[in-house]
PDB file of C-alpha atoms in Angstrom:
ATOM      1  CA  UNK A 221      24.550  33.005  61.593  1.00  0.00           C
ATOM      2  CA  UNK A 222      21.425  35.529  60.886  1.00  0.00           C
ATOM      3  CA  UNK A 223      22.003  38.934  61.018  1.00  0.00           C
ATOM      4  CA  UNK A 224      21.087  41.523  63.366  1.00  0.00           C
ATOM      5  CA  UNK A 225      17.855  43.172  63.212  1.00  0.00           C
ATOM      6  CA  UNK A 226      18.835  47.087  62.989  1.00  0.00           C
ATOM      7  CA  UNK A 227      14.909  48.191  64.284  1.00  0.00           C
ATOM      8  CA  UNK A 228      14.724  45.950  67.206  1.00  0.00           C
ATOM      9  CA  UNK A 229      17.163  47.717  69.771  1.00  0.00           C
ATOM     10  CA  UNK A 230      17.384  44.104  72.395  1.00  0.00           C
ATOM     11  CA  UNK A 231      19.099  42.756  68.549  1.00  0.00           C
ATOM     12  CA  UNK A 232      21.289  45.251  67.885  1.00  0.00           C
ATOM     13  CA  UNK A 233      24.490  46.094  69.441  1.00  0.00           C
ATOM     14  CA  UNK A 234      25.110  48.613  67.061  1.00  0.00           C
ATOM     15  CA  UNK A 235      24.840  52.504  67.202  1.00  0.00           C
ATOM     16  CA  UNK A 236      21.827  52.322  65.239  1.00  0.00           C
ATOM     17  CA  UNK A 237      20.001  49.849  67.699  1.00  0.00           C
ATOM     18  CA  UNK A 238      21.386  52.099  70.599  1.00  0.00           C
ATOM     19  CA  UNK A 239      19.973  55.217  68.983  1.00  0.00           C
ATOM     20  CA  UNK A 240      16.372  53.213  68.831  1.00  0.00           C
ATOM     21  CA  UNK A 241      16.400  52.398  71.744  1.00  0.00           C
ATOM     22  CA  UNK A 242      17.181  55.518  73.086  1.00  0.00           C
ATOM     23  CA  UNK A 243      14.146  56.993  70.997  1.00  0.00           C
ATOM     24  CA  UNK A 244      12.098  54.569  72.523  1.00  0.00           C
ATOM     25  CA  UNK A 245      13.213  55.315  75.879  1.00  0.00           C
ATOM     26  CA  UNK A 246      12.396  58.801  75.367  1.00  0.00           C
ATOM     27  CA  UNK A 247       8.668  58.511  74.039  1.00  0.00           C
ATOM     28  CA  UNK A 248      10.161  59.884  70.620  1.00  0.00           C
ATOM     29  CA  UNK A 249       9.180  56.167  68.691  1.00  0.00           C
ATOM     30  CA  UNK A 250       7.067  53.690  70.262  1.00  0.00           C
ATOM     31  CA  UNK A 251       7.714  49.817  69.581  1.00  0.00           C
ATOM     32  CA  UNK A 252       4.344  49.265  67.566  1.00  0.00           C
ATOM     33  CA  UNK A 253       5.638  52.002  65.158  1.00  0.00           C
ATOM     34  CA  UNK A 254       8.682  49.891  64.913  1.00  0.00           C
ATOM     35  CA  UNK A 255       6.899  46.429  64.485  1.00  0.00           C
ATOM     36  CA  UNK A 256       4.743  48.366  61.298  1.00  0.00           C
ATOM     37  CA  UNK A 257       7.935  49.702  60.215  1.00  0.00           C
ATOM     38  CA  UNK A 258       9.097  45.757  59.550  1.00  0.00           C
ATOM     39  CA  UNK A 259       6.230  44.582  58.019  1.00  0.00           C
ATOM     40  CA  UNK A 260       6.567  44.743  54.310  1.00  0.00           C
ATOM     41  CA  UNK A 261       4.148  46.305  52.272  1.00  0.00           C
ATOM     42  CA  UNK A 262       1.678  44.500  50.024  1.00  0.00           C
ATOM     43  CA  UNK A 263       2.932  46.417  47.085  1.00  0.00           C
ATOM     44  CA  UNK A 264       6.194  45.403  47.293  1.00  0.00           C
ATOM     45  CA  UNK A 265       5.479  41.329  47.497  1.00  0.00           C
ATOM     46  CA  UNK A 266       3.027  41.622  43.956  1.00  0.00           C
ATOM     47  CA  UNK A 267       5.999  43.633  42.262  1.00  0.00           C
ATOM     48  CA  UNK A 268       8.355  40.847  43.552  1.00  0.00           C
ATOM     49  CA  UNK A 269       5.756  38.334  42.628  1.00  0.00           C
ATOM     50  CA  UNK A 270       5.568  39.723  38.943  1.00  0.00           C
ATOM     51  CA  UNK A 271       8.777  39.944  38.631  1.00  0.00           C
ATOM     52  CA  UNK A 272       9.236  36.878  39.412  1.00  0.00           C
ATOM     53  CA  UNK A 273       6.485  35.511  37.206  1.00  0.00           C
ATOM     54  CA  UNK A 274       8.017  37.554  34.192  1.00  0.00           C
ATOM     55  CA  UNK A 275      11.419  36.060  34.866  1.00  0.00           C
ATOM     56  CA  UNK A 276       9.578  32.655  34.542  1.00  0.00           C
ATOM     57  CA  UNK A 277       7.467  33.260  31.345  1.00  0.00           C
ATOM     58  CA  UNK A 278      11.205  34.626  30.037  1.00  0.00           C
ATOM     59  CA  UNK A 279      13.047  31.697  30.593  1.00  0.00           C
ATOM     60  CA  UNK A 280       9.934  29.249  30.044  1.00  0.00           C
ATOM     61  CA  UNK A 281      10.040  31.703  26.003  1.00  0.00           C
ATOM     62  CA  UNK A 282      13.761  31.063  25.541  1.00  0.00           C
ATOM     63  CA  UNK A 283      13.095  27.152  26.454  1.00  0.00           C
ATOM     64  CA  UNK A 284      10.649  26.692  23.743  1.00  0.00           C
ATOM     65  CA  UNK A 285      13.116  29.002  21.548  1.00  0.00           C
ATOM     66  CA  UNK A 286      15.832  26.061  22.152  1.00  0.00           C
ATOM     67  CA  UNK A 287      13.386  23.532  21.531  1.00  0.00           C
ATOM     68  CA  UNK A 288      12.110  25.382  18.217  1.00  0.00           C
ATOM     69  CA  UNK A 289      15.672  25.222  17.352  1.00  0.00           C
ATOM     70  CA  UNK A 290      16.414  21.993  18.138  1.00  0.00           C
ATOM     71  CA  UNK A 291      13.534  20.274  15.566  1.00  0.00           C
ATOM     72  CA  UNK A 292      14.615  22.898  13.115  1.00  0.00           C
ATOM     73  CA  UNK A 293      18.131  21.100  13.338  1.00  0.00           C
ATOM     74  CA  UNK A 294      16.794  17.626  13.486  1.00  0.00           C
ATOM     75  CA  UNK A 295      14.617  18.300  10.485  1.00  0.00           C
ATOM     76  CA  UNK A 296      16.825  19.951   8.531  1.00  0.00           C
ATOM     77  CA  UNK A 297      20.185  17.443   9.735  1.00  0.00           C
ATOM     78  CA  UNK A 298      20.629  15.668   6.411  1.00  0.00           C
ATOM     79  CA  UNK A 299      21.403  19.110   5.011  1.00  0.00           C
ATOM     80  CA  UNK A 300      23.242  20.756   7.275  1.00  0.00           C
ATOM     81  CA  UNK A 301      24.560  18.553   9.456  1.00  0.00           C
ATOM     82  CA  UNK A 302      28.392  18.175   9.312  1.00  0.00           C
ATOM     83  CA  UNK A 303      28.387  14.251   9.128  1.00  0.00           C
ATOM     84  CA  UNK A 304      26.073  14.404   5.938  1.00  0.00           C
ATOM     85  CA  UNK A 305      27.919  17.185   4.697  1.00  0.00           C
ATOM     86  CA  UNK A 306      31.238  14.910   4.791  1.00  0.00           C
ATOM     87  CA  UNK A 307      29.487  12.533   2.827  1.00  0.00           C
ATOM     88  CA  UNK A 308      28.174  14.269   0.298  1.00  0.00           C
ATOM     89  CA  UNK A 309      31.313  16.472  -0.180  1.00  0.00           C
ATOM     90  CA  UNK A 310      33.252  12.641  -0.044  1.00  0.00           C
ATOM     91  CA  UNK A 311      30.609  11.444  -3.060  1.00  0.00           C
ATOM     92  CA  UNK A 312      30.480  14.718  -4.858  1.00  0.00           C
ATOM     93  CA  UNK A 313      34.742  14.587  -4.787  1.00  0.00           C
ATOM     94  CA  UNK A 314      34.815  10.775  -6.203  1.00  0.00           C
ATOM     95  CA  UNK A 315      32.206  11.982  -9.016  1.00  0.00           C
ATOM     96  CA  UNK A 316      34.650  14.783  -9.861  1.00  0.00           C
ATOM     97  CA  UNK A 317      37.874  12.760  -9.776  1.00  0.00           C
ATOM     98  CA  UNK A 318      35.807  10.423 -11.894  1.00  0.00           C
ATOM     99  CA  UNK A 319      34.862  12.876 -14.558  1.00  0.00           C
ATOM    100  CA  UNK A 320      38.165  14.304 -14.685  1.00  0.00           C
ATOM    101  CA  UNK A 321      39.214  11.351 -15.713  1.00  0.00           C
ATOM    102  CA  UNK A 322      36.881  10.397 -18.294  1.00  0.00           C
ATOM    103  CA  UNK A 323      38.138  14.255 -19.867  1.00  0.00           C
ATOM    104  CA  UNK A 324      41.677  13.214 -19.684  1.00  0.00           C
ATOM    105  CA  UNK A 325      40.670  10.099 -21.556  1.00  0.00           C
ATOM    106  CA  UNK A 326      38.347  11.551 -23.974  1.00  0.00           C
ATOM    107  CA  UNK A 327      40.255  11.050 -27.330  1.00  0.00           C
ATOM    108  CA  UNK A 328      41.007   7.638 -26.452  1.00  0.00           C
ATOM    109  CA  UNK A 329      37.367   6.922 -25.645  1.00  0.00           C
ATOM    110  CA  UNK A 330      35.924   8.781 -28.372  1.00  0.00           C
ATOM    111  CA  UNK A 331      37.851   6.184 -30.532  1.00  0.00           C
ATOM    112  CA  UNK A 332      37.655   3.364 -28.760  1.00  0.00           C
ATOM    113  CA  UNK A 333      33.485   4.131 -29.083  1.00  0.00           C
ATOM    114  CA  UNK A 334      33.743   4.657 -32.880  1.00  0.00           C
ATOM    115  CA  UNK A 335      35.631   1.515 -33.083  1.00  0.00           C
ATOM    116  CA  UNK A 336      33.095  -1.796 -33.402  1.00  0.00           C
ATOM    117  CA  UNK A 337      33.161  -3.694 -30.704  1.00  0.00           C
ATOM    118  CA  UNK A 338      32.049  -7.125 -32.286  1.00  0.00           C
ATOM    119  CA  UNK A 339      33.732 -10.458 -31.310  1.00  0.00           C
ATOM    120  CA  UNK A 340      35.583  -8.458 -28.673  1.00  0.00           C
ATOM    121  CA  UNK A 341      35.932  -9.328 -24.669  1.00  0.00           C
ATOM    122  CA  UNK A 342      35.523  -6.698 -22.383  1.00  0.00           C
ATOM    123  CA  UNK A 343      37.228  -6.962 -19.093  1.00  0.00           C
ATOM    124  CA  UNK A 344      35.431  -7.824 -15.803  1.00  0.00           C
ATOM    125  CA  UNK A 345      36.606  -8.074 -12.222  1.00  0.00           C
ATOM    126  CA  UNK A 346      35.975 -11.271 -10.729  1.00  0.00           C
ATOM    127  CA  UNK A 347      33.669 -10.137  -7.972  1.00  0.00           C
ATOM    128  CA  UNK A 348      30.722  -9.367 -10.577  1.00  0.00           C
ATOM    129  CA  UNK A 349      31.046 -12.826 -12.916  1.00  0.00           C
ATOM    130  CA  UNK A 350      27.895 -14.028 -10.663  1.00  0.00           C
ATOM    131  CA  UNK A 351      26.071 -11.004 -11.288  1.00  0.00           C
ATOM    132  CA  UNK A 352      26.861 -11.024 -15.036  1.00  0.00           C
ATOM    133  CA  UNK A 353      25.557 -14.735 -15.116  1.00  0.00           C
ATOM    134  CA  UNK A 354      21.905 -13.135 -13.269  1.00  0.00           C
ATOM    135  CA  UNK A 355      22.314 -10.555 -15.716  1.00  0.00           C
ATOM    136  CA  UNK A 356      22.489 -13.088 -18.680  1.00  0.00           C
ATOM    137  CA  UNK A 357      19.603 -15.015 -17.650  1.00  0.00           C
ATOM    138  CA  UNK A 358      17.639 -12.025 -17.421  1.00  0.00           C
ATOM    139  CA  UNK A 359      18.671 -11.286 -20.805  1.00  0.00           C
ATOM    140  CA  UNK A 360      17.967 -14.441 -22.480  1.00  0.00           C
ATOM    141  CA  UNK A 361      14.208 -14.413 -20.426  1.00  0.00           C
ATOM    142  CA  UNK A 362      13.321 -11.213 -21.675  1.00  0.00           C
ATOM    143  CA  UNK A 363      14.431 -11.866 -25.019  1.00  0.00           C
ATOM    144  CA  UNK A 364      12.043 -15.146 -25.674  1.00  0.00           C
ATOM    145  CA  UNK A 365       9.191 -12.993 -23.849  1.00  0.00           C
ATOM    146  CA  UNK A 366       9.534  -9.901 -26.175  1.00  0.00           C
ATOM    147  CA  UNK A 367       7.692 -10.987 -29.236  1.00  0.00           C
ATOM    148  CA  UNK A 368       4.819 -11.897 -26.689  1.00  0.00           C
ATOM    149  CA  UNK A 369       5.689  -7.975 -24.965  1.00  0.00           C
ATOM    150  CA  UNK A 370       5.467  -6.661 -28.569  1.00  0.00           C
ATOM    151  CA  UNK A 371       2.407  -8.199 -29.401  1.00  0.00           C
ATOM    152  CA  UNK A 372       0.809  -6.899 -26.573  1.00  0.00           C
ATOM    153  CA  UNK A 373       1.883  -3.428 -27.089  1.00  0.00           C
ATOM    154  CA  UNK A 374       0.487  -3.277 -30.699  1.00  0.00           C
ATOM    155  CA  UNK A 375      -3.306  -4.773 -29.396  1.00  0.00           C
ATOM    156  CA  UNK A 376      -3.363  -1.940 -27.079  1.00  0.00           C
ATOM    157  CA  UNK A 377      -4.996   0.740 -29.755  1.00  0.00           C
ATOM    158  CA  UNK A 378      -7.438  -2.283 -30.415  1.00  0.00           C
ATOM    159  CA  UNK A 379      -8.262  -3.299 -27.089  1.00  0.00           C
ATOM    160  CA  UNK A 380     -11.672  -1.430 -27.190  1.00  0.00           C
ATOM    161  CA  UNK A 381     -12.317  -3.422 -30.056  1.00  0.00           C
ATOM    162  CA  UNK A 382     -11.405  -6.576 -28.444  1.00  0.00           C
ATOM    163  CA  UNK A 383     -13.070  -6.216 -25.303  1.00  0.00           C
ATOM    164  CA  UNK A 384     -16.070  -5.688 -27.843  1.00  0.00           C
ATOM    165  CA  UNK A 385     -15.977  -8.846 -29.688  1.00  0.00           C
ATOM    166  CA  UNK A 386     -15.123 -11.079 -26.455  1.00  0.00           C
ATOM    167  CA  UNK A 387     -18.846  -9.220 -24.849  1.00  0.00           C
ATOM    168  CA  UNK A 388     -20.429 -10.521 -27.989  1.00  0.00           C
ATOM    169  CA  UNK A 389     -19.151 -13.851 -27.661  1.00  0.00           C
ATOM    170  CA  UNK A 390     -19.708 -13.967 -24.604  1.00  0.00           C
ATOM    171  CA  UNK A 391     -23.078 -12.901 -24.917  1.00  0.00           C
ATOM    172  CA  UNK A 392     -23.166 -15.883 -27.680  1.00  0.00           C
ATOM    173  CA  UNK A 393     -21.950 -18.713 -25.483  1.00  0.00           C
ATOM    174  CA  UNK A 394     -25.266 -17.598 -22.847  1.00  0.00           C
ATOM    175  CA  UNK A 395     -27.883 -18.347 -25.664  1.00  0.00           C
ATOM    176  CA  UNK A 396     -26.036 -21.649 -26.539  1.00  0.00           C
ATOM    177  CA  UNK A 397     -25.847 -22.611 -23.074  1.00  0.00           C
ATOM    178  CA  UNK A 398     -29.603 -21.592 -22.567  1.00  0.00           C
ATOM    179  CA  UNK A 399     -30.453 -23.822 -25.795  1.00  0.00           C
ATOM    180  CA  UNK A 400     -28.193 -26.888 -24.695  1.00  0.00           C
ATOM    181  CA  UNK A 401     -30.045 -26.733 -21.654  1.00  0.00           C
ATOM    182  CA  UNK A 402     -33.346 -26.870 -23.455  1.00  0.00           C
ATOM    183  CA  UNK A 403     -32.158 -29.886 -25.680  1.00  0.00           C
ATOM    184  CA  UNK A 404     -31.047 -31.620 -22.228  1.00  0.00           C
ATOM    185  CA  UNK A 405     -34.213 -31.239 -21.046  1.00  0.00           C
ATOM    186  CA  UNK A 406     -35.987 -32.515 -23.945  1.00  0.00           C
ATOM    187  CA  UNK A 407     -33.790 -35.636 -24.460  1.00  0.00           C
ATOM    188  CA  UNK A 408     -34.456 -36.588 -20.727  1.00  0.00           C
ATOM    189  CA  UNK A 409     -38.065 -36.233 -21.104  1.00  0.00           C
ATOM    190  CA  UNK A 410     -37.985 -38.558 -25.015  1.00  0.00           C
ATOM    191  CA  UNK A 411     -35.584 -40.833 -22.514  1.00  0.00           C
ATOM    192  CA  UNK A 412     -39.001 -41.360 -20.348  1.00  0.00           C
ATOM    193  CA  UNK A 413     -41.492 -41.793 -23.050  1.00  0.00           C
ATOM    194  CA  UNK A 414     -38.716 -44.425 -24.333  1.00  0.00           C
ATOM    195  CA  UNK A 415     -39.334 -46.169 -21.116  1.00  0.00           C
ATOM    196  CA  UNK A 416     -42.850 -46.059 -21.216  1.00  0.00           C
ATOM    197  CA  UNK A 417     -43.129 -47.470 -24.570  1.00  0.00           C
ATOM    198  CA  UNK A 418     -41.283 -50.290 -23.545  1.00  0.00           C
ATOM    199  CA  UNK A 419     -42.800 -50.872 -20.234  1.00  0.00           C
ATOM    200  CA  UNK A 420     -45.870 -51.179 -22.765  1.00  0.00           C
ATOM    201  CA  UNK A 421     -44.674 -53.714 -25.136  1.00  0.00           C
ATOM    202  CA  UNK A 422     -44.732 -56.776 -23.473  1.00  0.00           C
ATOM    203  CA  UNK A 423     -48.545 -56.300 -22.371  1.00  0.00           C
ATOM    204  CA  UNK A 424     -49.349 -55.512 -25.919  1.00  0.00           C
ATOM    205  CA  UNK A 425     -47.479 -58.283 -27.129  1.00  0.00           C
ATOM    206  CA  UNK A 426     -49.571 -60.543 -24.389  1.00  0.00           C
ATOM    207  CA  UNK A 427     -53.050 -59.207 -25.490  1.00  0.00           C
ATOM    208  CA  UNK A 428     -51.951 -59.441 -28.947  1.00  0.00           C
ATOM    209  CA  UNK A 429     -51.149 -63.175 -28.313  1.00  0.00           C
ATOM    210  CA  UNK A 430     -54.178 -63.444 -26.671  1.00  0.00           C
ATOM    211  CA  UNK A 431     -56.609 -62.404 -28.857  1.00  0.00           C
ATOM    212  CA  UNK A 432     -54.752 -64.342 -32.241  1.00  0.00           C
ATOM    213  CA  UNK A 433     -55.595 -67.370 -29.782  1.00  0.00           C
ATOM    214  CA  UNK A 434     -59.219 -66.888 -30.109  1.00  0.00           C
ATOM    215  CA  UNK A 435     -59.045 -65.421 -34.043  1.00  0.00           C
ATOM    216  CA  UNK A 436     -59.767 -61.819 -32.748  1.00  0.00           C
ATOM    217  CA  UNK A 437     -57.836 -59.226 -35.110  1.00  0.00           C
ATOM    218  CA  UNK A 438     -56.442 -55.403 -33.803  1.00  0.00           C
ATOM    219  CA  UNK A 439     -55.204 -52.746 -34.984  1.00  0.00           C
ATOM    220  CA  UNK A 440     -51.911 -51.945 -35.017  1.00  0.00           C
ATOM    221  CA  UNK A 441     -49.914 -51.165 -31.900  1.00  0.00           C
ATOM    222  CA  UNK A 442     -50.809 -48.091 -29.702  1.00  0.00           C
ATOM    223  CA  UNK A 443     -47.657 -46.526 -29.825  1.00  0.00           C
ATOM    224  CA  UNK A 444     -47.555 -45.835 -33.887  1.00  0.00           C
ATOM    225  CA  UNK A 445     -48.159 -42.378 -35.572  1.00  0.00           C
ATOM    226  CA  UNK A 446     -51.900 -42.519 -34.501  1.00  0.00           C
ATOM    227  CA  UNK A 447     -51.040 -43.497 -30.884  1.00  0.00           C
ATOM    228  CA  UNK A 448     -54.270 -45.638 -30.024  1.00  0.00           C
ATOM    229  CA  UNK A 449     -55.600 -49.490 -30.564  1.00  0.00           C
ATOM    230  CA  UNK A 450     -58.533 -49.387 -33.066  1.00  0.00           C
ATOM    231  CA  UNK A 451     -60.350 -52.470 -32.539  1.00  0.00           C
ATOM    232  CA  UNK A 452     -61.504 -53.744 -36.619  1.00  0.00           C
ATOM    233  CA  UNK A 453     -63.224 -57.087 -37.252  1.00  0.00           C
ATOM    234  CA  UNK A 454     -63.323 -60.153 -35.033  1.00  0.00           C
ATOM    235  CA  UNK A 455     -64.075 -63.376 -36.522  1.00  0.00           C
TER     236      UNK A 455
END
């Protein structure tokens, strides 16, 4: 239910209406001075409105505070937060148990490690025998590779050297493919004179025929040193 208006006397049953309203009656107040009296000045609505925009920018500051904080945390959770912590306090409390034992133990084990341990079995739980038998292979590989390791490792002062010689070589194995080439070539082109010659024979060998059938005599073949017939005496 809205409250009563205490400046509009037909709203108020109150003494404060009825003492309005008897102002009004009497000329004292008029009812446009009490309509301006309600309005509220423009003054008053900016303050509220800045007050309300500072309560805004306040809580819209200690939002992005929260949110600061909250990628601090994230960022920082394998540090400080309490499930890491556990763990690492858990790991760090085997490690200790574990070296206090080793110091209870440490005469026995400083014998034990003076004492050779040739032809000697060491004891192994069952679950690692298959890793053991990796663990040999791997052994046994890198042992037939190491010569081939060391070798490498003493050619690597001289690999400047090396790289050297192989340039030369290779340098080498251009001008012997360049002359190979060349000898190719000329071979191929003695391979077509070849087959000139002979394509030549048999019509020398014809005229040759010919003319001892009529007593004419020739010179020698054309394909000798001087490379030409020379016609001499005919009978």
């Amino acid at each position: 239910m809205a409250a009563a208006n205490a400046w509009d006397p037909a709203s108020a049953p109150n003494s404060a209406g009825l003492l309005l309203g008897h102002f009004v009656a009497s000329g004292l107040v008029t009812q446009e001075m009490l309509n301006i009296s309600k309005k509220t000045a423009p003054c008053f609505e900016k303050f509220s409105r800045l007050q309300q925009i500072t309560n805004i920018q306040a809580e819209i500051y200690q939002k992005s505070l929260e949110i600061e904080l909250l990628k601090l945390e994230k960022d920082a959770a394998d540090v400080v937060h309490p499930f890491y912590l556990s763990q690492k306090c858990h790991d760090l409390q085997s490690m200790n148990n574990h070296l206090e034992a080793v110091l209870k133990e440490k005469r026995s084990l400083r014998q034990r490690l003076l004492k050779p341990m040739c032809q000697e079995n060491l004891p192994l739980e069952a679950f690692y025998h298959r890793y053991m038998v990796h663990l040999l292979e791997l052994a046994v590989s890198f042992i037939e590779r190491l010569e081939t390791h060391l070798e490498t490792i003493r050619n690597i002062p001289h690999l400047d050297a090396n790289l050297k010689k192989m340039s030369k070589a290779l340098t080498k194995m251009d001008v012997l493919v360049t002359e190979t080439e060349e000898l190719a070539e000329n071979i191929l082109k003695w391979r077509e004179q070849q087959k000139e010659i002979s394509s030549c024979i048999p019509k020398i060998l014809a005229e040759e025929s010919y003319l001892q059938k009529y007593d004419i005599i020739i010179s020698p073949l054309p394909f000798t040193s001087k490379g030409h017939a020379q016609t001499t005496n005919i009978k």
